[in-house]
Short mmCIF file of C-alpha atoms and ligand atoms in Angstrom, two decimals:
data_model
loop_
_atom_site.label_atom_id
_atom_site.label_comp_id
_atom_site.label_asym_id
_atom_site.label_seq_id
_atom_site.Cartn_x
_atom_site.Cartn_y
_atom_site.Cartn_z
CA UNK A 1 -335.43 97.14 -179.07
CA UNK A 2 -334.30 94.34 -181.42
CA UNK A 3 -331.91 91.88 -179.82
CA UNK A 4 -328.75 91.34 -181.86
CA UNK A 5 -328.02 87.76 -182.94
CA UNK A 6 -324.52 86.26 -183.03
CA UNK A 7 -323.02 82.95 -184.11
CA UNK A 8 -319.84 81.63 -182.52
CA UNK A 9 -318.07 78.98 -184.60
CA UNK A 10 -315.80 77.00 -182.30
CA UNK A 11 -318.11 77.66 -179.33
CA UNK A 12 -317.05 74.41 -177.68
CA UNK A 13 -313.42 75.54 -177.53
CA UNK A 14 -311.50 77.74 -175.11
CA UNK A 15 -311.90 81.23 -176.59
CA UNK A 16 -315.27 80.43 -178.20
CA UNK A 17 -316.92 79.30 -174.95
CA UNK A 18 -315.73 82.45 -173.16
CA UNK A 19 -316.91 84.56 -176.12
CA UNK A 20 -320.41 83.07 -175.90
CA UNK A 21 -320.52 84.11 -172.24
CA UNK A 22 -319.28 87.59 -173.10
CA UNK A 23 -321.85 88.07 -175.89
CA UNK A 24 -324.66 86.94 -173.59
CA UNK A 25 -323.47 89.49 -171.02
CA UNK A 26 -323.49 92.13 -173.78
CA UNK A 27 -327.16 91.33 -174.51
CA UNK A 28 -326.87 89.15 -177.63
CA UNK A 29 -328.92 86.13 -178.60
CA UNK A 30 -326.20 83.55 -179.31
CA UNK A 31 -325.94 80.35 -181.31
CA UNK A 32 -322.85 78.20 -180.89
CA UNK A 33 -321.52 75.58 -183.26
CA UNK A 34 -318.69 73.11 -182.74
CA UNK A 35 -317.76 69.44 -183.05
CA UNK A 36 -318.27 69.28 -179.28
CA UNK A 37 -319.84 71.18 -176.41
CA UNK A 38 -317.49 72.91 -173.93
CA UNK A 39 -315.54 70.54 -171.72
CA UNK A 40 -315.54 72.40 -168.41
CA UNK A 41 -318.91 74.19 -168.11
CA UNK A 42 -322.27 74.11 -169.89
CA UNK A 43 -322.45 76.51 -172.84
CA UNK A 44 -324.44 79.68 -172.20
CA UNK A 45 -325.52 79.79 -175.85
CA UNK A 46 -329.25 80.02 -176.58
CA UNK A 47 -328.78 77.32 -179.22
CA UNK A 48 -325.89 74.94 -179.81
CA UNK A 49 -325.34 73.02 -183.04
CA UNK A 50 -323.01 70.03 -182.67
CA UNK A 51 -321.54 69.40 -186.10
CA UNK A 52 -318.59 69.61 -188.47
CA UNK A 53 -318.20 73.01 -190.14
CA UNK A 54 -316.20 71.24 -192.84
CA UNK A 55 -319.62 70.06 -194.06
CA UNK A 56 -321.67 72.61 -196.02
CA UNK A 57 -324.86 71.11 -194.55
CA UNK A 58 -323.77 71.99 -191.00
CA UNK A 59 -322.81 75.52 -192.09
CA UNK A 60 -326.27 75.99 -193.62
CA UNK A 61 -327.87 74.75 -190.40
CA UNK A 62 -325.84 77.18 -188.28
CA UNK A 63 -325.76 80.26 -190.53
CA UNK A 64 -328.98 82.10 -191.36
CA UNK A 65 -329.69 85.55 -192.71
CA UNK A 66 -330.83 86.87 -189.34
CA UNK A 67 -327.33 86.90 -187.86
CA UNK A 68 -325.76 90.27 -187.11
CA UNK A 69 -322.34 88.92 -186.19
CA UNK A 70 -320.46 85.70 -186.97
CA UNK A 71 -317.30 84.90 -185.02
CA UNK A 72 -315.20 82.30 -186.85
CA UNK A 73 -312.90 80.70 -184.26
CA UNK A 74 -313.20 77.03 -185.23
CA UNK A 75 -309.84 75.53 -186.20
CA UNK A 76 -307.74 72.41 -185.87
CA UNK A 77 -305.56 73.84 -183.17
CA UNK A 78 -303.14 73.18 -180.34
CA UNK A 79 -299.96 74.26 -178.59
CA UNK A 80 -296.38 73.55 -179.71
CA UNK A 81 -296.78 69.83 -179.01
CA UNK A 82 -299.53 69.68 -181.65
CA UNK A 83 -298.58 72.37 -184.16
CA UNK A 84 -294.77 72.17 -184.34
CA UNK A 85 -294.05 68.45 -184.50
CA UNK A 86 -295.01 68.26 -188.20
CA UNK A 87 -297.13 65.17 -187.60
CA UNK A 88 -300.45 67.03 -187.85
CA UNK A 89 -299.64 69.38 -190.76
CA UNK A 90 -301.97 67.84 -193.35
CA UNK A 91 -304.89 67.63 -190.92
CA UNK A 92 -304.38 71.20 -189.68
CA UNK A 93 -304.27 72.66 -193.20
CA UNK A 94 -307.10 70.57 -194.60
CA UNK A 95 -309.50 70.88 -191.67
CA UNK A 96 -309.05 74.56 -190.96
CA UNK A 97 -309.08 75.67 -194.62
CA UNK A 98 -312.24 73.65 -195.24
CA UNK A 99 -313.99 75.26 -192.26
CA UNK A 100 -313.03 78.76 -193.41
CA UNK A 101 -314.06 78.13 -197.04
CA UNK A 102 -317.42 76.71 -196.01
CA UNK A 103 -318.26 79.24 -193.30
CA UNK A 104 -317.39 82.20 -195.49
CA UNK A 105 -319.26 80.97 -198.55
CA UNK A 106 -322.35 80.19 -196.47
CA UNK A 107 -322.17 83.66 -194.89
CA UNK A 108 -321.97 85.21 -198.37
CA UNK A 109 -325.01 83.30 -199.55
CA UNK A 110 -326.86 83.90 -196.28
CA UNK A 111 -326.03 87.59 -195.93
CA UNK A 112 -324.57 87.61 -192.39
CA UNK A 113 -323.75 91.21 -191.44
CA UNK A 114 -320.25 91.12 -189.87
CA UNK A 115 -317.73 88.27 -189.82
CA UNK A 116 -314.83 88.12 -187.40
CA UNK A 117 -311.88 85.83 -188.20
CA UNK A 118 -309.28 84.75 -185.64
CA UNK A 119 -305.88 84.57 -187.27
CA UNK A 120 -302.66 84.09 -185.34
CA UNK A 121 -299.25 85.54 -184.55
CA UNK A 122 -297.95 82.33 -186.17
CA UNK A 123 -298.32 84.03 -189.59
CA UNK A 124 -295.25 86.26 -189.01
CA UNK A 125 -291.98 85.41 -190.82
CA UNK A 126 -289.72 83.19 -188.77
CA UNK A 127 -286.56 85.18 -189.57
CA UNK A 128 -288.11 88.23 -187.82
CA UNK A 129 -288.46 86.21 -184.62
CA UNK A 130 -285.00 84.68 -184.43
CA UNK A 131 -284.01 86.89 -181.49
CA UNK A 132 -285.46 86.42 -178.01
CA UNK A 133 -285.10 90.15 -177.27
CA UNK A 134 -286.31 92.01 -180.35
CA UNK A 135 -288.92 90.01 -182.26
CA UNK A 136 -290.71 91.92 -185.04
CA UNK A 137 -294.48 91.47 -185.25
CA UNK A 138 -295.70 94.74 -186.72
CA UNK A 139 -298.75 93.91 -188.86
CA UNK A 140 -297.08 95.14 -192.06
CA UNK A 141 -294.09 92.82 -191.51
CA UNK A 142 -296.17 89.75 -192.50
CA UNK A 143 -294.84 89.88 -196.09
CA UNK A 144 -292.72 88.52 -197.69
CA UNK A 145 -294.34 85.63 -195.87
CA UNK A 146 -292.40 82.84 -194.19
CA UNK A 147 -294.31 81.39 -191.22
CA UNK A 148 -292.55 78.59 -189.34
CA UNK A 149 -295.52 76.19 -189.38
CA UNK A 150 -298.24 74.95 -191.72
CA UNK A 151 -300.68 76.22 -189.09
CA UNK A 152 -299.32 79.72 -189.77
CA UNK A 153 -299.52 79.28 -193.57
CA UNK A 154 -303.15 78.18 -193.35
CA UNK A 155 -303.97 81.21 -191.18
CA UNK A 156 -302.31 83.48 -193.73
CA UNK A 157 -304.24 81.87 -196.60
CA UNK A 158 -307.48 82.28 -194.67
CA UNK A 159 -306.76 85.92 -193.79
CA UNK A 160 -306.45 86.50 -197.53
CA UNK A 161 -309.61 84.52 -198.18
CA UNK A 162 -311.62 86.65 -195.74
CA UNK A 163 -310.10 89.86 -197.15
CA UNK A 164 -310.97 88.72 -200.72
CA UNK A 165 -314.61 88.16 -199.76
CA UNK A 166 -314.67 91.64 -198.22
CA UNK A 167 -313.21 93.15 -201.42
CA UNK A 168 -315.18 91.22 -204.02
CA UNK A 169 -318.55 90.80 -202.28
CA UNK A 170 -318.60 93.87 -200.04
CA UNK A 171 -318.77 91.75 -196.88
CA UNK A 172 -317.99 93.40 -193.52
CA UNK A 173 -314.97 91.40 -192.32
CA UNK A 174 -312.77 91.93 -189.24
CA UNK A 175 -309.48 90.05 -188.78
CA UNK A 176 -307.38 89.74 -185.61
CA UNK A 177 -304.04 88.01 -185.08
CA UNK A 178 -304.18 86.52 -181.58
CA UNK A 179 -300.94 86.14 -179.59
CA UNK A 180 -301.04 83.28 -177.02
CA UNK A 181 -304.35 83.61 -175.23
CA UNK A 182 -304.68 81.83 -171.88
CA UNK A 183 -307.05 81.52 -168.93
CA UNK A 184 -309.41 79.26 -167.03
CA UNK A 185 -311.26 76.52 -168.92
CA UNK A 186 -308.52 76.18 -171.52
CA UNK A 187 -306.98 72.86 -172.54
CA UNK A 188 -304.53 71.92 -169.77
CA UNK A 189 -303.58 68.32 -170.62
CA UNK A 190 -303.65 65.78 -173.42
CA UNK A 191 -301.16 67.24 -175.92
CA UNK A 192 -302.92 70.36 -177.28
CA UNK A 193 -302.28 72.59 -174.24
CA UNK A 194 -300.15 75.71 -174.54
CA UNK A 195 -297.20 76.83 -172.39
CA UNK A 196 -299.04 78.66 -169.54
CA UNK A 197 -301.49 75.79 -168.98
CA UNK A 198 -298.78 73.13 -169.35
CA UNK A 199 -296.52 74.88 -166.83
CA UNK A 200 -299.40 75.43 -164.37
CA UNK A 201 -300.21 71.70 -164.61
CA UNK A 202 -296.59 70.61 -164.14
CA UNK A 203 -296.15 72.88 -161.11
CA UNK A 204 -299.48 71.80 -159.59
CA UNK A 205 -298.53 68.11 -160.01
CA UNK A 206 -294.92 68.32 -158.83
CA UNK A 207 -293.93 67.32 -155.29
CA UNK A 208 -292.67 70.30 -153.21
CA UNK A 209 -289.00 69.28 -153.52
CA UNK A 210 -289.35 68.16 -157.13
CA UNK A 211 -288.58 69.48 -160.61
CA UNK A 212 -290.44 70.27 -163.80
CA UNK A 213 -289.43 69.80 -167.42
CA UNK A 214 -289.09 72.78 -169.74
CA UNK A 215 -288.90 72.29 -173.51
CA UNK A 216 -285.68 73.81 -174.90
CA UNK A 217 -283.28 76.00 -172.91
CA UNK A 218 -286.10 78.11 -171.46
CA UNK A 219 -284.72 81.29 -173.03
CA UNK A 220 -287.38 81.44 -175.77
CA UNK A 221 -289.69 84.42 -175.21
CA UNK A 222 -293.44 85.00 -175.66
CA UNK A 223 -296.20 87.34 -174.53
CA UNK A 224 -299.46 85.96 -173.12
CA UNK A 225 -302.89 87.58 -173.12
CA UNK A 226 -305.55 86.80 -170.54
CA UNK A 227 -308.85 85.68 -172.08
CA UNK A 228 -311.02 88.58 -170.79
CA UNK A 229 -308.66 91.12 -172.31
CA UNK A 230 -308.63 89.21 -175.60
CA UNK A 231 -312.42 89.41 -175.75
CA UNK A 232 -312.35 93.16 -174.99
CA UNK A 233 -310.09 93.56 -178.02
CA UNK A 234 -312.28 91.37 -180.25
CA UNK A 235 -315.49 93.20 -179.37
CA UNK A 236 -313.82 96.55 -179.86
CA UNK A 237 -312.52 95.51 -183.30
CA UNK A 238 -315.90 94.19 -184.44
CA UNK A 239 -317.62 97.42 -183.37
CA UNK A 240 -315.03 99.56 -185.14
CA UNK A 241 -314.64 100.61 -188.75
CA UNK A 242 -311.16 99.02 -188.94
CA UNK A 243 -310.91 95.76 -190.89
CA UNK A 244 -307.47 94.69 -189.69
CA UNK A 245 -305.56 92.41 -189.63
CA UNK A 246 -304.50 93.66 -186.24
CA UNK A 247 -302.58 92.07 -183.39
CA UNK A 248 -304.56 91.26 -180.25
CA UNK A 249 -301.97 90.31 -177.69
CA UNK A 250 -299.94 91.46 -174.73
CA UNK A 251 -296.71 93.45 -175.00
CA UNK A 252 -295.36 92.01 -171.72
CA UNK A 253 -292.69 89.59 -172.92
CA UNK A 254 -291.24 86.85 -170.69
CA UNK A 255 -288.97 83.89 -171.26
CA UNK A 256 -290.42 80.43 -170.68
CA UNK A 257 -288.12 80.05 -167.64
CA UNK A 258 -289.48 83.34 -166.26
CA UNK A 259 -293.03 82.16 -166.89
CA UNK A 260 -292.28 78.93 -165.01
CA UNK A 261 -290.86 80.93 -162.08
CA UNK A 262 -293.94 83.15 -162.00
CA UNK A 263 -296.13 80.05 -161.75
CA UNK A 264 -293.89 78.59 -159.02
CA UNK A 265 -294.17 81.87 -157.05
CA UNK A 266 -297.96 81.78 -157.32
CA UNK A 267 -297.97 78.16 -156.16
CA UNK A 268 -295.38 78.79 -153.44
CA UNK A 269 -293.28 75.90 -154.79
CA UNK A 270 -289.61 76.65 -155.60
CA UNK A 271 -289.04 73.71 -157.96
CA UNK A 272 -285.98 72.89 -160.07
CA UNK A 273 -286.18 73.37 -163.85
CA UNK A 274 -284.91 70.55 -166.07
CA UNK A 275 -284.44 71.54 -169.71
CA UNK A 276 -285.25 68.84 -172.23
CA UNK A 277 -285.64 68.57 -176.01
CA UNK A 278 -289.07 69.48 -177.32
CA UNK A 279 -290.93 71.31 -180.11
CA UNK A 280 -290.26 75.04 -179.72
CA UNK A 281 -291.46 77.36 -182.48
CA UNK A 282 -289.71 80.69 -183.00
CA UNK A 283 -287.10 82.02 -180.55
CA UNK A 284 -288.93 85.21 -179.61
CA UNK A 285 -292.42 86.65 -180.03
CA UNK A 286 -294.26 89.61 -178.53
CA UNK A 287 -297.35 91.41 -179.70
CA UNK A 288 -296.60 94.75 -181.32
CA UNK A 289 -299.55 96.82 -180.12
CA UNK A 290 -298.87 100.11 -181.89
CA UNK A 291 -301.51 99.61 -184.60
CA UNK A 292 -304.30 98.58 -182.24
CA UNK A 293 -303.46 101.53 -179.96
CA UNK A 294 -303.64 103.89 -182.93
CA UNK A 295 -306.74 102.52 -184.69
CA UNK A 296 -308.82 101.28 -181.75
CA UNK A 297 -307.31 103.31 -178.90
CA UNK A 298 -306.94 100.06 -176.99
CA UNK A 299 -304.25 97.97 -175.32
CA UNK A 300 -304.47 95.30 -172.65
CA UNK A 301 -303.48 96.75 -169.30
CA UNK A 302 -303.52 93.85 -166.83
CA UNK A 303 -300.13 92.40 -165.84
CA UNK A 304 -299.50 88.76 -166.80
CA UNK A 305 -299.30 87.74 -163.13
CA UNK A 306 -302.99 88.60 -162.53
CA UNK A 307 -304.39 86.25 -165.20
CA UNK A 308 -301.75 83.64 -164.39
CA UNK A 309 -302.82 83.50 -160.74
CA UNK A 310 -306.46 82.83 -161.75
CA UNK A 311 -305.40 80.25 -164.31
CA UNK A 312 -303.09 78.46 -161.89
CA UNK A 313 -305.79 78.21 -159.22
CA UNK A 314 -308.22 76.76 -161.77
CA UNK A 315 -305.71 74.19 -163.07
CA UNK A 316 -304.68 73.28 -159.53
CA UNK A 317 -308.34 72.44 -158.84
CA UNK A 318 -308.53 70.35 -162.05
CA UNK A 319 -305.43 68.40 -160.99
CA UNK A 320 -306.83 67.80 -157.50
CA UNK A 321 -310.25 66.75 -158.80
CA UNK A 322 -308.68 64.39 -161.32
CA UNK A 323 -306.52 62.81 -158.63
CA UNK A 324 -309.58 62.28 -156.41
CA UNK A 325 -311.87 60.96 -159.12
CA UNK A 326 -312.12 57.38 -160.23
CA UNK A 327 -312.81 58.67 -163.78
CA UNK A 328 -311.39 56.23 -166.36
CA UNK A 329 -310.25 59.33 -168.29
CA UNK A 330 -307.61 59.62 -165.57
CA UNK A 331 -305.68 57.08 -167.62
CA UNK A 332 -305.31 59.65 -170.44
CA UNK A 333 -301.65 60.63 -170.84
CA UNK A 334 -300.98 64.12 -169.47
CA UNK A 335 -298.33 64.79 -172.12
CA UNK A 336 -295.05 66.62 -171.58
P1 NAD B 1 -309.73 75.52 -179.30
O1 NAD B 1 -309.06 74.35 -179.92
O2 NAD B 1 -310.03 75.48 -177.85
O3 NAD B 1 -311.08 75.84 -180.08
C1 NAD B 1 -311.28 75.55 -181.43
C2 NAD B 1 -312.59 74.82 -181.54
O4 NAD B 1 -312.83 74.55 -182.94
C3 NAD B 1 -312.60 73.46 -180.82
O5 NAD B 1 -313.62 73.43 -179.85
C4 NAD B 1 -312.85 72.47 -181.93
O6 NAD B 1 -313.68 71.38 -181.55
C5 NAD B 1 -313.54 73.33 -182.98
N1 NAD B 1 -313.45 72.71 -184.29
C6 NAD B 1 -312.35 72.17 -184.88
N2 NAD B 1 -312.68 71.65 -186.06
C7 NAD B 1 -314.02 71.86 -186.23
C8 NAD B 1 -314.93 71.52 -187.25
N3 NAD B 1 -314.54 70.87 -188.34
N4 NAD B 1 -316.23 71.87 -187.09
C9 NAD B 1 -316.65 72.54 -185.96
N5 NAD B 1 -315.81 72.88 -184.96
C10 NAD B 1 -314.51 72.54 -185.09
O7 NAD B 1 -308.82 76.79 -179.66
P2 NAD B 1 -308.86 78.27 -179.07
O8 NAD B 1 -307.64 78.46 -178.27
O9 NAD B 1 -310.18 78.55 -178.49
O10 NAD B 1 -308.67 79.12 -180.41
C11 NAD B 1 -309.77 79.69 -181.11
C12 NAD B 1 -309.26 80.33 -182.40
O11 NAD B 1 -308.27 81.31 -182.11
C13 NAD B 1 -308.62 79.33 -183.36
O12 NAD B 1 -308.95 79.69 -184.67
C14 NAD B 1 -307.14 79.53 -183.13
O13 NAD B 1 -306.38 79.17 -184.25
C15 NAD B 1 -307.08 81.03 -182.86
N6 NAD B 1 -305.90 81.37 -182.06
C16 NAD B 1 -305.83 81.01 -180.75
C17 NAD B 1 -304.71 81.33 -180.01
C18 NAD B 1 -304.59 80.96 -178.56
O14 NAD B 1 -303.59 81.31 -177.93
N7 NAD B 1 -305.54 80.25 -177.97
C19 NAD B 1 -303.64 82.05 -180.60
C20 NAD B 1 -303.76 82.38 -181.95
C21 NAD B 1 -304.89 82.07 -182.66
#
C-alpha cells in the first residue's frame, strides 16, 4: 500500500501542530513548514522545513509533486488584541496574502493533488453580527462583503484566490471558515492569544479572592470549537467532494462573561469580573452549521465545557511552570 504524503503549512502553530499529529495518526507521511517549530511539544512531522512561505524558494523546497494533500494554515494571526487594534493591518494583509499567493502558485506548478485553505468567520459582514443574540453567518451571507477587520478582508481575497485556481487550473481545492478554535498547546500569553486562552490564564493567575479583567461589557457572544473537533471537520471536508467554503465551528454560543464563569467553575474560583475598555470585534458570532450538516453530514457534538476543562488544566500547568522557572522569558509581558 502506498503511504499518502501531506504538507502542513503553519505546522509550528496551534492548529497546524495538532493537524500534523492527526495526519500521522491517520497513517500519512507528513512534512511541516513554518517560520518556527512548535512551542510546546516537538513536531511529529517526518520532515520539518523552517522557513518563510512568503519566499518562493521556501515554497519550492516544501512543495513537491509527490504530495497528495497540502494544508495551508500559515498566516499572520492572533486574537482581538492583535487583529482588531489596527496596528498590525499592513503586516497581516501583506504577510498572509504573500504566503497564499506563493503556496498556491507553487502547488499549481508542482501538481499537488488537494489543497485545503483555512479561512475564517472574520470574513462575514459586520452588520450581520451587530446583535449578540441572532448573528448571521450562513455561508451565502458573505456578500455583499463588509468584514470588520483587514484580517477578514485578506481571508476573503484568499478564498477567492483559491477558488480561482480551482476554476482556471482544475485544482482540487477545499475551503473552510474556522470559528474560534481553542485547546491545549495554543498561544496563551504574549498578545496573540484568543479569549478562551486569555480567560483561562487570567483565572489561573488570579488570587482566590481576586478579580479578572474582561474587555468590553462582557455581553459580546461567540462560539468556540475544540481543536480535535475542528480537525475532524477538516479531514472530512478534504475527503469529500464538496469544495466549500463551509463553516467549521460550534453552534453553542456563549457571552464572554458566561465563558469567564465557566472557566471559574472549572477552576473552583468565584472571582469578580471587572469590565474594561479593549478591542472587541463584532457584537455576536456563532457558527451556522446547516451547510456542513447537509453536505458533510457532520457537526461537532462535544459541549464547550469538555474542551474548556482540558484547556484550563493545560494553561494552569503552564502558569505554574512559568512561576517556578527562572526562565528569562518570564519577563515577557502577559498582555491583557
Ligand atoms: P497560529 O498563529 O498558531 O499558526 C499560524 C502559523 O503560521 C504560525 O506558526 C506562524 O509562525 C506561521 N507563519 C506565519 N507567517 C509565516 C510565514 N511567512 N512562513 C511560514 N509560516 C508562517 O494560528 P492558528 O490558530 O493555528 O491558525 C491556523 C490558521 O487557521 C490560520 O490561517 C488562521 O487564520 C486560521 N484560523 C484560525 C482560527 C482560530 O480560532 N485559531 C479561526 C479562524 C481562522
